[in-house]
Short mmCIF file of N, CA, C and O in Angstrom, two decimals:
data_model
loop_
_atom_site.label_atom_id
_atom_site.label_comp_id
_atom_site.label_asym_id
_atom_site.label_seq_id
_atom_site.Cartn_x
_atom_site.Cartn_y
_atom_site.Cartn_z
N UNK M 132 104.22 100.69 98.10
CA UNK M 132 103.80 99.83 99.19
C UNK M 132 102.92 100.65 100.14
O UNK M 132 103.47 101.66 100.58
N UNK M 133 101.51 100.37 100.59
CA UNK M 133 100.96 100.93 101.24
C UNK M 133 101.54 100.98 102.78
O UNK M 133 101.74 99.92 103.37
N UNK M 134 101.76 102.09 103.35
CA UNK M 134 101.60 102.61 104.65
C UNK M 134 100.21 102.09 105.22
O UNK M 134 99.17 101.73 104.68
N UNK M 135 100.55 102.19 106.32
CA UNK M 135 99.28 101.86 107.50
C UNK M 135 99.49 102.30 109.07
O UNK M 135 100.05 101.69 109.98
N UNK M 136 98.72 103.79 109.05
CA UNK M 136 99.31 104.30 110.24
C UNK M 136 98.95 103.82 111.68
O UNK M 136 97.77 103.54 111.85
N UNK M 137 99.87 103.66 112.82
CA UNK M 137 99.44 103.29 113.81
C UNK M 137 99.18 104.04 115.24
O UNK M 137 99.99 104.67 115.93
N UNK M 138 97.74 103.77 115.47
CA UNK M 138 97.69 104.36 116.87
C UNK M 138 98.15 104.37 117.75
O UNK M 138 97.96 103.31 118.34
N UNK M 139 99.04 105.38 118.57
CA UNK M 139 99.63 105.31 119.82
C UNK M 139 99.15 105.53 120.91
O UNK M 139 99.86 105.24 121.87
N UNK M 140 97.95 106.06 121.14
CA UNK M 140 97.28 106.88 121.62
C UNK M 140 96.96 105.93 122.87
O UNK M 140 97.34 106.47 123.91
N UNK M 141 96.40 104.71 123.08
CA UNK M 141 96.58 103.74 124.22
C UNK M 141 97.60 102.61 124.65
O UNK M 141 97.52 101.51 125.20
N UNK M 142 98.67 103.45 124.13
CA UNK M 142 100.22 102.32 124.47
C UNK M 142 101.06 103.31 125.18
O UNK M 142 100.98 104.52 124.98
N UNK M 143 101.96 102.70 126.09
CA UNK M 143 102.48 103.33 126.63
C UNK M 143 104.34 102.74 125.95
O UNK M 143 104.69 101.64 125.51
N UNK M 144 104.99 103.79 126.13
CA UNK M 144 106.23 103.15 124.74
C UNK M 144 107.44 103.77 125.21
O UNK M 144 107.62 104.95 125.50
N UNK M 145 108.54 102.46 125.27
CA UNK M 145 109.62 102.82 126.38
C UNK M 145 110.92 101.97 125.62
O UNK M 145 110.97 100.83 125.15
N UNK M 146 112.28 103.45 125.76
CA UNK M 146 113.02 102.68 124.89
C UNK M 146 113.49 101.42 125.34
O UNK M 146 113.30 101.21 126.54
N UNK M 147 114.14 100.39 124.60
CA UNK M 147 114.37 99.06 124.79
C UNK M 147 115.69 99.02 124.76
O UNK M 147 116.31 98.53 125.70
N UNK M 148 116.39 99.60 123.53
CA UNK M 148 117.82 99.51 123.21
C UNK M 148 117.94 101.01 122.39
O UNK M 148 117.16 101.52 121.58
N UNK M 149 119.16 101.49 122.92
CA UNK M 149 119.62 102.70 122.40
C UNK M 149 119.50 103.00 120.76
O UNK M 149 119.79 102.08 119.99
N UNK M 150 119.16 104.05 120.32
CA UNK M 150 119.35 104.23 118.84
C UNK M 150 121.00 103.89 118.46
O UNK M 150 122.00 104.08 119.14
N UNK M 151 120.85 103.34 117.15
CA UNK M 151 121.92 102.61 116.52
C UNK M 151 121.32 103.41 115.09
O UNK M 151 120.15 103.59 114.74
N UNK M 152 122.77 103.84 114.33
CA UNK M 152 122.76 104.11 112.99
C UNK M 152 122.29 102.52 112.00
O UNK M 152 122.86 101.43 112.10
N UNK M 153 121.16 102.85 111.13
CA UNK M 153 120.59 101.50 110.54
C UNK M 153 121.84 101.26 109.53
O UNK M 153 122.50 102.13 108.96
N UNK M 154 122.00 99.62 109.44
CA UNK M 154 122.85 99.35 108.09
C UNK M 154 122.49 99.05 107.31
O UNK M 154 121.39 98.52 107.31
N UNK M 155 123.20 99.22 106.21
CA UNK M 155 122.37 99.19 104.80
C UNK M 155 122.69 97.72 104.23
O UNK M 155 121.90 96.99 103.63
N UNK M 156 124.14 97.44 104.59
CA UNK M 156 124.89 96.03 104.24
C UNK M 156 125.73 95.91 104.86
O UNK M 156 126.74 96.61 104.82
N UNK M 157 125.50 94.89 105.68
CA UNK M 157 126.56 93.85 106.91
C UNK M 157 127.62 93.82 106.35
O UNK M 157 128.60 94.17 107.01
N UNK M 158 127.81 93.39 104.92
CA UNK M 158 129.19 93.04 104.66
C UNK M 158 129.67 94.00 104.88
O UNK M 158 130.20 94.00 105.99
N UNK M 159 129.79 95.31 104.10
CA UNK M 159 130.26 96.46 103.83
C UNK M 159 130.27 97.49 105.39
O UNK M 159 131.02 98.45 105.61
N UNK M 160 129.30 96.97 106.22
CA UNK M 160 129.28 98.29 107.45
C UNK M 160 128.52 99.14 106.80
O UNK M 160 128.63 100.15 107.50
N UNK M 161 127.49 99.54 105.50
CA UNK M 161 127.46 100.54 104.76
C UNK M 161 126.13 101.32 105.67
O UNK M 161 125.24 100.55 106.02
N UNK M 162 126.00 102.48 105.97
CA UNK M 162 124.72 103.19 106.85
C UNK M 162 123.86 103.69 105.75
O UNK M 162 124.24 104.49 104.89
N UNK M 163 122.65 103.16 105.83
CA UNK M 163 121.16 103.17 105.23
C UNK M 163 121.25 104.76 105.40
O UNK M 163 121.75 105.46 106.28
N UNK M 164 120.59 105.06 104.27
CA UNK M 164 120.34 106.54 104.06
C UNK M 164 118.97 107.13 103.55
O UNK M 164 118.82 106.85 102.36
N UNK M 165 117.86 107.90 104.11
CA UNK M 165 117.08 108.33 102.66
C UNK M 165 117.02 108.70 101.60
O UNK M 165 118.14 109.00 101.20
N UNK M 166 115.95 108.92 100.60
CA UNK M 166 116.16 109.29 99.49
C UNK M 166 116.48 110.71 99.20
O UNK M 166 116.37 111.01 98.01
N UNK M 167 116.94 111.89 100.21
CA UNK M 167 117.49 112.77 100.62
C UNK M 167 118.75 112.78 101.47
O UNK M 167 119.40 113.72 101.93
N UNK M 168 118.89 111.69 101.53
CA UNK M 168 120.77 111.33 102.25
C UNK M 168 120.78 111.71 103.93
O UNK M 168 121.79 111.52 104.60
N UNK M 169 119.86 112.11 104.35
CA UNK M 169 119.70 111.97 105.76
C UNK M 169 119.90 109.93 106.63
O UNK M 169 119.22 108.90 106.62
N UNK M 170 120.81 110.23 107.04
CA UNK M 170 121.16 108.90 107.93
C UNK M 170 119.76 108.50 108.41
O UNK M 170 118.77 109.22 108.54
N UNK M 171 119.94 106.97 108.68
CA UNK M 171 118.56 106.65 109.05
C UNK M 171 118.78 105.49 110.30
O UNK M 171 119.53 104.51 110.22
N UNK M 172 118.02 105.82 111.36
CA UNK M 172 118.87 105.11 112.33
C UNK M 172 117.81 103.79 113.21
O UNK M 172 116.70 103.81 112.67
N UNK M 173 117.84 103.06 113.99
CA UNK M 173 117.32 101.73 114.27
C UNK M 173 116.96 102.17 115.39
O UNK M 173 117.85 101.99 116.22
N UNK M 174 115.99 102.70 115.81
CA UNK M 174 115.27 102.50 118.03
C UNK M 174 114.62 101.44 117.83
O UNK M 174 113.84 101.16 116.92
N UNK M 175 115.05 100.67 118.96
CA UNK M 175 114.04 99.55 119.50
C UNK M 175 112.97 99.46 120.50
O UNK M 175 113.45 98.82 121.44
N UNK M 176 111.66 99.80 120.79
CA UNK M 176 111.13 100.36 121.47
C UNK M 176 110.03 99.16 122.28
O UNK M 176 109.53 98.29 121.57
N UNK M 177 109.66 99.19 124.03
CA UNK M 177 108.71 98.59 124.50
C UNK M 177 107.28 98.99 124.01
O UNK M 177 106.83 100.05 124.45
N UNK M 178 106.39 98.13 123.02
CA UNK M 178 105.44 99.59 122.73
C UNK M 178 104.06 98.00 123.91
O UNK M 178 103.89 96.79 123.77
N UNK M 179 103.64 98.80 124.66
CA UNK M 179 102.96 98.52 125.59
C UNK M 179 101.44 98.71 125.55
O UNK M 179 101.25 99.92 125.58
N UNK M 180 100.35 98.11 125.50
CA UNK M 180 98.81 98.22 125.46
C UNK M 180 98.25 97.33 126.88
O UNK M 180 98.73 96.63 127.78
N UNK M 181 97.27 97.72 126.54
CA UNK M 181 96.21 97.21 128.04
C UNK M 181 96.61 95.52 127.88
O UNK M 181 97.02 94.77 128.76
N UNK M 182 96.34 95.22 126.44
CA UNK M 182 96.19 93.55 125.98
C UNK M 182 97.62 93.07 126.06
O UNK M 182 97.67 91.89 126.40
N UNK M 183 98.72 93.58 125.88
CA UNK M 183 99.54 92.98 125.28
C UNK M 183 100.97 93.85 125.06
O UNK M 183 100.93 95.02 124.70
N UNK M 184 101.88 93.34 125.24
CA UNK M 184 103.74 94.04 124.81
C UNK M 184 104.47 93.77 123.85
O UNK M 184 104.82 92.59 123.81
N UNK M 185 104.89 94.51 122.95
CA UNK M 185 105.90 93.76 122.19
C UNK M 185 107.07 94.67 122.05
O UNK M 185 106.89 95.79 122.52
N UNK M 186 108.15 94.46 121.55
CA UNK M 186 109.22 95.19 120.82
C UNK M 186 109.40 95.56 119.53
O UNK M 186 110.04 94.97 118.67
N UNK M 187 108.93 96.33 119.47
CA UNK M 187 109.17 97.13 117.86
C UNK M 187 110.24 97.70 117.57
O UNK M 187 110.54 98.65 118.29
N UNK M 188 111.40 97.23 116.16
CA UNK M 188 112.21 97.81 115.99
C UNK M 188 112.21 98.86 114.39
O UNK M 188 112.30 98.64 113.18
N UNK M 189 112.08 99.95 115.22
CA UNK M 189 111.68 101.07 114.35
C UNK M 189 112.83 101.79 113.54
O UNK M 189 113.97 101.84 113.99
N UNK M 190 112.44 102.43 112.15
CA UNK M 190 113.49 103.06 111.38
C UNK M 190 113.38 104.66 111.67
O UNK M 190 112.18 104.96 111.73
N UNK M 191 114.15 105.69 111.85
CA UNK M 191 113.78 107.09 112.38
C UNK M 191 114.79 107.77 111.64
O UNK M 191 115.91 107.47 112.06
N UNK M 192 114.80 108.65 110.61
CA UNK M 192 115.69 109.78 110.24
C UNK M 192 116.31 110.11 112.05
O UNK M 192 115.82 109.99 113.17
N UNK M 193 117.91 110.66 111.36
CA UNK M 193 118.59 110.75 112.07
C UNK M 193 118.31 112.38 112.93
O UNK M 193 118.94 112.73 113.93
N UNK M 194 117.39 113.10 112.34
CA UNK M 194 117.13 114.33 113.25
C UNK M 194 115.55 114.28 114.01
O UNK M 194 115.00 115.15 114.69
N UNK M 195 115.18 113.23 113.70
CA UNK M 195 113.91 112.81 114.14
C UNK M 195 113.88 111.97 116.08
O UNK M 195 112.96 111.71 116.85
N UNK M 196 115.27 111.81 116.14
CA UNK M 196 115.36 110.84 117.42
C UNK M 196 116.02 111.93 118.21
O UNK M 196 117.04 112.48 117.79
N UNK M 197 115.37 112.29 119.49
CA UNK M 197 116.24 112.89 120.64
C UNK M 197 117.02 111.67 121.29
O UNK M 197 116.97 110.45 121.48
N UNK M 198 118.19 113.44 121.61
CA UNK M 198 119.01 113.17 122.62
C UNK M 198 119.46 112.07 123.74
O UNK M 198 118.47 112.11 124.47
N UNK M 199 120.18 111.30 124.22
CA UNK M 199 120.18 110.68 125.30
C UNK M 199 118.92 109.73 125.51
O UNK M 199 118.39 109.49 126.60
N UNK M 200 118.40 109.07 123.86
CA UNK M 200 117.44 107.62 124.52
C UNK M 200 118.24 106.57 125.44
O UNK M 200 118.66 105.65 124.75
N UNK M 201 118.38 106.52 126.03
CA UNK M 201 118.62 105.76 127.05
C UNK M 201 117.59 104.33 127.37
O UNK M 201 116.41 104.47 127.07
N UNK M 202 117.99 103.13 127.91
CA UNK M 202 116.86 101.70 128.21
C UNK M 202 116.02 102.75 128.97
O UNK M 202 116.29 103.69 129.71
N UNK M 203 114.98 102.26 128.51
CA UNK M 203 113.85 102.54 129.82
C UNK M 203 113.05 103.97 129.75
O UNK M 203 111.94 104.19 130.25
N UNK M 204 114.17 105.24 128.73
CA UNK M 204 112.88 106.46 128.42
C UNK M 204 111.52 106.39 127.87
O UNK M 204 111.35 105.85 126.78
N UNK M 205 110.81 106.77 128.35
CA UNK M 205 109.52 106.75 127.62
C UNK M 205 109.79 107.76 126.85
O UNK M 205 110.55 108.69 127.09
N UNK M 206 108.93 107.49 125.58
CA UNK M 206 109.34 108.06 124.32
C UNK M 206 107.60 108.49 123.71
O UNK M 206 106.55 107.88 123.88
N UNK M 207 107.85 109.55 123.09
CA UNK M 207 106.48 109.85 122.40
C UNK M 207 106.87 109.05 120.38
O UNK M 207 107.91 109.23 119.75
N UNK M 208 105.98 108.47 120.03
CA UNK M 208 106.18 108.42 118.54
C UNK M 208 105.36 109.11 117.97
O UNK M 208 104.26 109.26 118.49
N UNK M 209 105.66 109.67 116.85
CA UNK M 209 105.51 110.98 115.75
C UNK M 209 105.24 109.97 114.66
O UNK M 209 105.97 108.99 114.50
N UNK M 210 104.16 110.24 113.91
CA UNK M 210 104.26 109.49 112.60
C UNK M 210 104.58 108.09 112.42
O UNK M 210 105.45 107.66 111.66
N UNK M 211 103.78 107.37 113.21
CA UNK M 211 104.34 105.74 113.56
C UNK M 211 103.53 104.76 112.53
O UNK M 211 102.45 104.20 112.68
N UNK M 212 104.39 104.75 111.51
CA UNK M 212 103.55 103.86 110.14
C UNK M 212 103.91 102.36 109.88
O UNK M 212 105.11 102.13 109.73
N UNK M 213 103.10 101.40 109.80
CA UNK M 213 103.83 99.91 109.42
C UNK M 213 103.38 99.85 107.66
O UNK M 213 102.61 100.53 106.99
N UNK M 214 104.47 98.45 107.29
CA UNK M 214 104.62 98.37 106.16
C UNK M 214 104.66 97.00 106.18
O UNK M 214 104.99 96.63 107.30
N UNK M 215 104.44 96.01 105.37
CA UNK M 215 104.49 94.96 104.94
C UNK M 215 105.84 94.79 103.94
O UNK M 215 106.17 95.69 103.17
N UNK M 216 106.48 93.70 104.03
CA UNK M 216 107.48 93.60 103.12
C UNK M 216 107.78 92.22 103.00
O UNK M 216 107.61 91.41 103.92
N UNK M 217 108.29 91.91 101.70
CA UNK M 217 108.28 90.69 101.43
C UNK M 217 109.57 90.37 100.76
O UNK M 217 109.61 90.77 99.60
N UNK M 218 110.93 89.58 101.29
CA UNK M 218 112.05 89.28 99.37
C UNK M 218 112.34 88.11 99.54
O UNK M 218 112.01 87.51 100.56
N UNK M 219 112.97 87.59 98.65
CA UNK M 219 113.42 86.61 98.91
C UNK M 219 115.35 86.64 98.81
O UNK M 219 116.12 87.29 98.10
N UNK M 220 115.51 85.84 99.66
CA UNK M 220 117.26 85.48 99.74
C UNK M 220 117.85 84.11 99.76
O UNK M 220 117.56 83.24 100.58
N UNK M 221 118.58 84.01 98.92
CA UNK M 221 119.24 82.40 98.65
C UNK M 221 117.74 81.44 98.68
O UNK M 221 117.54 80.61 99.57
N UNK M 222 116.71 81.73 97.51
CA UNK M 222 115.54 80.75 97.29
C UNK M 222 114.97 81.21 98.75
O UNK M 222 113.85 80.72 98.79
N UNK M 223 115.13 81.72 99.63
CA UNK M 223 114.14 81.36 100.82
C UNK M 223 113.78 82.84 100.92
O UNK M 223 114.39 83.91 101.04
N UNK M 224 111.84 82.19 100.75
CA UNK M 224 111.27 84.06 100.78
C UNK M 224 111.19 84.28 102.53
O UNK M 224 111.26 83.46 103.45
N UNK M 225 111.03 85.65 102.51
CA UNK M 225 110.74 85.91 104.20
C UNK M 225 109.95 87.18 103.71
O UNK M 225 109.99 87.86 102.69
N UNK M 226 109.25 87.20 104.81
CA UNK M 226 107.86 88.49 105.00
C UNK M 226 108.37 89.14 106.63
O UNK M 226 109.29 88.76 107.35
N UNK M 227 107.52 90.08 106.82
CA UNK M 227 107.27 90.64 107.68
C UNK M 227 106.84 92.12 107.56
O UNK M 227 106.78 92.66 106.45
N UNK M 228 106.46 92.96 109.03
CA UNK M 228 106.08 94.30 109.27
C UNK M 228 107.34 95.16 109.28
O UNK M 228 108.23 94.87 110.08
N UNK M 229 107.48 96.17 108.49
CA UNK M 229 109.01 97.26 109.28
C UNK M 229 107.76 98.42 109.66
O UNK M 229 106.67 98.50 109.09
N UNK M 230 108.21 99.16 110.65
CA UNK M 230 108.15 99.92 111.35
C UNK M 230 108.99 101.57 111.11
O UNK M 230 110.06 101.95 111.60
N UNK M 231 108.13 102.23 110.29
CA UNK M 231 108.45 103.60 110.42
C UNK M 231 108.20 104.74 111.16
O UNK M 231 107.03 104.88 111.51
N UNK M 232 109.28 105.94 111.63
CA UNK M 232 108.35 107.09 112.47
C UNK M 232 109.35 108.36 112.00
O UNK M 232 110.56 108.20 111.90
N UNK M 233 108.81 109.37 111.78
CA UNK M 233 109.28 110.79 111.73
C UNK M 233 109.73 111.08 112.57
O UNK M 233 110.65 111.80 112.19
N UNK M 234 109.74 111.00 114.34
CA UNK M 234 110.13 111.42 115.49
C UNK M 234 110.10 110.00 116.51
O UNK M 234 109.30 109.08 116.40
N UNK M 235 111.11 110.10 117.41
CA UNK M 235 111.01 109.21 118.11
C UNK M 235 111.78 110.64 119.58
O UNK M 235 112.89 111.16 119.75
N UNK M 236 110.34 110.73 120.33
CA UNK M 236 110.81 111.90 121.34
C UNK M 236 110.80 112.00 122.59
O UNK M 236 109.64 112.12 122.97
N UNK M 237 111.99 112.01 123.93
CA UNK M 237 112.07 111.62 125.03
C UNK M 237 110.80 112.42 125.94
O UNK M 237 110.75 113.64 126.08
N UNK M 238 110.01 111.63 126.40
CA UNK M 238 109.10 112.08 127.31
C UNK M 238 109.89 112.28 128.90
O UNK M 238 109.30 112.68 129.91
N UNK M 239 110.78 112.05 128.87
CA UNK M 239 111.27 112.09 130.51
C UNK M 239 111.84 113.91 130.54
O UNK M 239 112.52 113.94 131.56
N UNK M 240 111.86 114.64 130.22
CA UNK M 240 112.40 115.95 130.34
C UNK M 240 111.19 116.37 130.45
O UNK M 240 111.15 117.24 131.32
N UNK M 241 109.78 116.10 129.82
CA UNK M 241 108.46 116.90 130.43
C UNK M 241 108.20 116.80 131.52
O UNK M 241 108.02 117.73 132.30
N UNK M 242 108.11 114.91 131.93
CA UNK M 242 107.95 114.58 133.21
C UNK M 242 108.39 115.05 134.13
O UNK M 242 107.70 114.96 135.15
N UNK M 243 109.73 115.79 134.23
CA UNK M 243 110.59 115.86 135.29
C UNK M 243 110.49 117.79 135.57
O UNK M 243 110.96 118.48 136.47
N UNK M 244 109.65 118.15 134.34
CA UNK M 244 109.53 119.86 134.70
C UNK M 244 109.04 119.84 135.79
O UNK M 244 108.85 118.77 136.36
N UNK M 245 108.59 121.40 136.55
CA UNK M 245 107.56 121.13 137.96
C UNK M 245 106.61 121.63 136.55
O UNK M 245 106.79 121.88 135.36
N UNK M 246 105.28 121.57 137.78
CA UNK M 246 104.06 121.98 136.65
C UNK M 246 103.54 123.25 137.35
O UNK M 246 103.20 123.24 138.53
N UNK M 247 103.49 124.36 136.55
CA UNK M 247 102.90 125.77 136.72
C UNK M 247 101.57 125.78 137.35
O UNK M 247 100.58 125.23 136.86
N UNK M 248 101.59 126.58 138.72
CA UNK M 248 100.70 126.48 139.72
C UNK M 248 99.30 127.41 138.97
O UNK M 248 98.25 127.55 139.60
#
């Protein structure tokens, strides 16, 4: 499935809802894993442009997400790729974009350094 990387570079991007371990299957509770067994976990993020806001809910290896996202950190994204996906369940197909990133990283600990005179 082709990747399609996305520019961050004029959005400004703020967490929405705390990272959550992704599930793999509701029934089971079972936690989504990569194809290297690294946990793979769910940020939901404000991703913000001049035009327009939405909520993107992004997939992030579990060593890829800092510390203490908290509502409201601004966050840097690392490797922010969309995907198209398509299945079908009980006869009814559904589509949509998922949202991948290598890093999902708290910008509020730079902000808050002083800055070297």
């Amino acid at each position: 499935m082709r990747q399609i990387p996305v520019d961050t570079s004029a959005a400004t991007v703020m967490v929405a809802k705390a990272p959550q371990p992704k599930v793999k299957d509701r029934r089971t509770g079972e936690i989504a894993v990569d194809k290297d067994g690294v946990t793979l976990m769910t940020v939901e993020v404000m991703f913000s442009t001049p035009d327009e806001v939405e909520i993107l809910k992004l997939t992030v290896p579990q060593p890829g997400v800092s510390e203490d996202l908290a509502m409201g950190t601004p966050v840097a994204l690392t490797g922010l790729v969309a995907s198209a996906w398509e299945n079908e369940f009980n006869g009814q197909k559904r589509h949509g974009i998922a949202f991948r990133a290598v890093a999902v990283t708290s910008l509020a600990a730079a902000a808050s350094k002083p800055k070297a005179a």
